[in-house]
Amino acid sequence: GAGVSQSPSNKVTEKGKDVELRCDPISGHTALYWYRQRLGQGLEFLIYFQGNSAPDKSGLPSDRFSAERTGESVSTLTIQRTQQEDSAVYLCASSWREYEQFFGPGTRLTVL
Amino acid sequence: SQQGEEDPQALSIQEGENATMNCSYKTSINNLQWYRQNSGRGLVHLILIRSNEREKHSGRLRVTLDTSKKSSSLLITASRAADTASYFCATDGSTLGRLYFGRGTQLTVWP
């Protein structure tokens, strides 16, 4: 079966614009995670969805960031009024319950 | 912070040599995982070790866990140029489902 997919793979935008990043998890995986990784840094947790439970949004850096997930399928991460410091690779991962996470290839966001 | 911290930050070795990376963490865990990342893209899961395990093997990988010292090590034996990547340890913490990643060790294996 297919792995986790993310789109777009690269996104260049102008400061102040909104962007929407998409993640398609592995079918049947109940948990979905978003991370941010700045150049040369580790993974920064953003948000976690588990089934129908309320998402853990504790990692979102500001109210410009939001994410949604439809049931146990697609998730979108939205960044409003992008800033240059938002430039990073945004990684999505899914897992079955709380076991190993399977990562997508990431979306490289560049804010000019 | 509950983050794992890898040591060293960078490691450069010749093909055929062994590579050892260490990870330290701060809180109690249920399991610890090691991931590999090529070229800043998606991570690939390598191995998971549970808190009641002390050592685990997978191919050329050997992972140890010392919960009394809150530390783990990843050993790659007979390294290859293709092992060049960043390696991250990840711990589960007090929040179920979340993983806490360190900054990673950048391993370079020269042919």
Short mmCIF file of C-alpha atoms in Angstrom, two decimals:
data_model
loop_
_atom_site.label_atom_id
_atom_site.label_comp_id
_atom_site.label_asym_id
_atom_site.label_seq_id
_atom_site.Cartn_x
_atom_site.Cartn_y
_atom_site.Cartn_z
CA GLY A 1 0.00 0.00 0.00
CA ALA A 2 1.00 3.61 -0.40
CA GLY A 3 2.90 5.43 2.27
CA VAL A 4 2.19 8.86 3.68
CA SER A 5 1.98 11.46 0.96
CA GLN A 6 2.25 15.21 1.24
CA SER A 7 1.55 18.00 -1.18
CA PRO A 8 2.91 20.19 -2.47
CA SER A 9 6.50 18.98 -2.20
CA ASN A 10 7.74 22.54 -2.46
CA LYS A 11 5.96 25.83 -1.88
CA VAL A 12 7.35 29.30 -2.37
CA THR A 13 5.17 32.13 -1.17
CA GLU A 14 5.38 35.79 -0.38
CA LYS A 15 5.33 37.11 3.13
CA GLY A 16 1.79 37.77 4.28
CA LYS A 17 0.14 35.15 2.09
CA ASP A 18 -1.74 32.13 3.43
CA VAL A 19 -0.60 28.60 2.60
CA GLU A 20 -2.27 25.23 2.93
CA LEU A 21 -0.31 22.00 3.21
CA ARG A 22 -1.88 18.62 2.74
CA CYS A 23 -1.16 15.21 4.22
CA ASP A 24 -2.63 11.87 3.19
CA PRO A 25 -1.88 9.31 5.90
CA ILE A 26 -1.61 5.57 5.51
CA SER A 27 -5.07 4.04 5.36
CA GLY A 28 -6.13 2.68 8.73
CA HIS A 29 -3.71 4.77 10.76
CA THR A 30 -5.63 6.46 13.52
CA ALA A 31 -2.93 8.90 14.59
CA LEU A 32 -1.58 11.78 12.52
CA TYR A 33 1.18 14.23 13.44
CA TRP A 34 2.56 17.44 12.01
CA TYR A 35 6.14 18.54 12.66
CA ARG A 36 8.26 21.44 11.54
CA GLN A 37 11.96 21.15 10.86
CA ARG A 38 14.10 24.20 10.33
CA LEU A 39 17.37 23.84 8.46
CA GLY A 40 19.85 21.75 10.43
CA GLN A 41 17.49 21.38 13.37
CA GLY A 42 15.49 18.59 14.93
CA LEU A 43 11.77 18.03 14.62
CA GLU A 44 9.47 20.49 16.31
CA PHE A 45 6.09 19.00 17.24
CA LEU A 46 3.12 21.02 16.02
CA ILE A 47 -0.10 19.05 16.40
CA TYR A 48 -1.37 15.50 16.93
CA PHE A 49 -4.70 13.93 15.93
CA GLN A 50 -5.86 10.61 17.37
CA GLY A 51 -9.12 9.20 16.11
CA ASN A 52 -12.09 11.28 17.16
CA SER A 53 -10.36 12.73 20.22
CA ALA A 54 -9.69 16.44 20.50
CA PRO A 55 -6.35 17.18 18.83
CA ASP A 56 -3.27 18.05 20.85
CA LYS A 57 -2.50 21.54 19.55
CA SER A 58 0.07 22.38 22.19
CA GLY A 59 2.92 22.65 19.68
CA LEU A 60 1.38 25.21 17.36
CA PRO A 61 3.68 28.27 17.56
CA SER A 62 1.04 30.94 17.06
CA ASP A 63 -2.60 31.48 16.19
CA ARG A 64 -1.56 31.84 12.56
CA PHE A 65 -1.19 28.08 12.50
CA SER A 66 -4.17 25.73 12.38
CA ALA A 67 -4.82 22.18 11.26
CA GLU A 68 -7.81 20.04 10.50
CA ARG A 69 -8.34 16.38 9.91
CA THR A 70 -11.36 14.75 8.33
CA GLY A 71 -12.12 11.61 10.30
CA GLU A 72 -9.11 9.33 9.98
CA SER A 73 -8.06 10.59 6.58
CA VAL A 74 -6.62 13.72 5.04
CA SER A 75 -5.23 16.54 7.13
CA THR A 76 -4.46 20.10 6.15
CA LEU A 77 -2.10 22.46 7.93
CA THR A 78 -2.85 26.12 7.27
CA ILE A 79 -0.47 28.97 7.94
CA GLN A 80 -2.00 32.41 7.70
CA ARG A 81 -0.09 35.62 7.00
CA THR A 82 3.16 33.72 6.51
CA GLN A 83 6.38 35.15 7.91
CA GLN A 84 9.95 34.45 6.86
CA GLU A 85 10.56 32.49 10.04
CA ASP A 86 7.89 30.03 8.88
CA SER A 87 10.30 28.80 6.21
CA ALA A 88 11.00 25.16 7.00
CA VAL A 89 10.19 21.61 5.98
CA TYR A 90 6.79 20.56 7.28
CA LEU A 91 6.60 16.84 7.94
CA CYS A 92 3.51 14.75 8.43
CA ALA A 93 3.51 11.31 10.01
CA SER A 94 0.87 8.72 10.75
CA SER A 95 0.78 5.69 12.98
CA TRP A 96 -1.51 2.97 14.14
CA ARG A 97 -2.26 3.97 17.69
CA GLU A 98 0.96 5.07 19.37
CA TYR A 99 3.57 2.93 17.71
CA GLU A 100 6.20 3.71 15.11
CA GLN A 101 5.47 6.73 13.02
CA PHE A 102 5.58 6.64 9.23
CA PHE A 103 6.67 9.91 7.72
CA GLY A 104 5.78 11.59 4.48
CA PRO A 105 8.44 13.24 2.30
CA GLY A 106 7.62 16.68 3.65
CA THR A 107 6.72 20.03 2.16
CA ARG A 108 9.54 22.54 1.87
CA LEU A 109 8.06 25.97 2.50
CA THR A 110 9.99 29.09 1.54
CA VAL A 111 8.60 32.46 2.51
CA LEU A 112 10.18 35.31 0.59
CA SER B 1 12.09 19.59 28.05
CA GLN B 2 11.47 15.91 27.46
CA GLN B 3 13.53 15.93 24.29
CA GLY B 4 16.14 13.32 23.65
CA GLU B 5 19.54 14.76 22.93
CA GLU B 6 21.90 12.97 20.58
CA ASP B 7 25.63 12.94 20.93
CA PRO B 8 27.78 13.62 19.01
CA GLN B 9 26.17 16.24 16.78
CA ALA B 10 28.33 15.07 13.89
CA LEU B 11 30.31 11.91 13.24
CA SER B 12 32.62 11.20 10.32
CA ILE B 13 34.05 7.72 9.71
CA GLN B 14 35.44 5.48 6.99
CA GLU B 15 33.47 2.67 5.37
CA GLY B 16 33.79 -0.53 7.35
CA GLU B 17 34.16 1.21 10.69
CA ASN B 18 31.49 1.10 13.37
CA ALA B 19 29.45 4.17 14.24
CA THR B 20 28.09 4.78 17.71
CA MET B 21 25.56 7.46 18.53
CA ASN B 22 24.18 8.22 21.95
CA CYS B 23 20.91 9.63 23.16
CA SER B 24 20.01 10.99 26.58
CA TYR B 25 16.54 11.92 27.78
CA LYS B 26 14.99 13.39 30.88
CA THR B 27 11.69 11.75 31.77
CA SER B 28 10.48 8.19 32.18
CA ILE B 29 9.52 6.47 28.96
CA ASN B 30 7.55 3.52 27.63
CA ASN B 31 9.75 3.11 24.60
CA LEU B 32 12.53 4.78 22.66
CA GLN B 33 12.83 4.83 18.90
CA TRP B 34 15.59 5.60 16.44
CA TYR B 35 14.89 7.19 13.06
CA ARG B 36 17.03 8.01 10.06
CA GLN B 37 16.65 11.00 7.76
CA ASN B 38 18.22 11.49 4.36
CA SER B 39 18.65 14.95 2.88
CA GLY B 40 16.23 16.75 5.20
CA ARG B 41 13.16 14.87 4.04
CA GLY B 42 10.96 12.23 5.63
CA LEU B 43 12.23 10.13 8.48
CA VAL B 44 12.42 6.35 8.34
CA HIS B 45 11.84 4.28 11.42
CA LEU B 46 14.80 2.05 12.28
CA ILE B 47 14.11 0.34 15.59
CA LEU B 48 12.00 0.57 18.73
CA ILE B 49 13.18 -0.57 22.13
CA ARG B 50 10.80 -0.87 25.06
CA SER B 51 11.62 0.33 28.54
CA ASN B 52 11.88 -3.25 29.84
CA GLU B 53 14.41 -4.20 27.16
CA ARG B 54 18.14 -3.60 27.45
CA GLU B 55 19.36 -4.46 23.99
CA LYS B 56 17.89 -5.06 20.57
CA HIS B 57 19.36 -6.00 17.21
CA SER B 58 18.18 -5.45 13.66
CA GLY B 59 20.61 -6.36 10.90
CA ARG B 60 23.68 -4.17 11.33
CA LEU B 61 21.96 -2.10 14.00
CA ARG B 62 22.33 -2.63 17.72
CA VAL B 63 20.45 -0.49 20.20
CA THR B 64 20.95 -0.45 23.95
CA LEU B 65 18.83 1.20 26.59
CA ASP B 66 19.80 2.06 30.15
CA THR B 67 16.74 3.46 31.89
CA SER B 68 18.68 4.10 35.11
CA LYS B 69 20.93 6.50 33.22
CA LYS B 70 18.15 7.62 30.86
CA SER B 71 20.34 6.90 27.88
CA SER B 72 20.40 4.85 24.71
CA SER B 73 23.00 4.09 22.09
CA LEU B 74 22.73 3.15 18.43
CA LEU B 75 25.57 1.15 16.95
CA ILE B 76 25.89 0.67 13.20
CA THR B 77 28.42 -2.01 12.41
CA ALA B 78 30.48 -2.27 9.22
CA SER B 79 29.23 1.10 8.02
CA ARG B 80 28.65 1.87 4.36
CA ALA B 81 28.61 5.12 2.43
CA ALA B 82 24.85 4.63 2.08
CA ASP B 83 24.51 4.94 5.86
CA THR B 84 25.30 8.65 5.54
CA ALA B 85 22.28 10.40 7.04
CA SER B 86 20.99 12.11 10.15
CA TYR B 87 19.95 9.85 13.00
CA PHE B 88 17.38 10.87 15.59
CA CYS B 89 16.24 9.30 18.79
CA ALA B 90 12.65 9.82 19.85
CA THR B 91 11.08 9.16 23.21
CA ASP B 92 7.48 8.93 24.21
CA GLY B 93 6.89 11.01 27.29
CA SER B 94 4.06 11.76 29.60
CA THR B 95 1.71 12.67 26.77
CA LEU B 96 0.42 9.54 25.08
CA GLY B 97 1.05 9.50 21.37
CA ARG B 98 3.60 12.25 21.21
CA LEU B 99 7.22 11.60 20.37
CA TYR B 100 9.99 13.92 21.46
CA PHE B 101 12.84 14.14 18.98
CA GLY B 102 16.38 15.28 19.58
CA ARG B 103 18.42 17.41 17.21
CA GLY B 104 20.05 14.40 15.63
CA THR B 105 23.52 13.14 14.81
CA GLN B 106 24.79 13.78 11.31
CA LEU B 107 26.73 10.68 10.24
CA THR B 108 29.05 10.84 7.25
CA VAL B 109 30.60 7.61 6.01
CA TRP B 110 33.46 8.10 3.54
CA PRO B 111 34.04 5.45 0.88
#
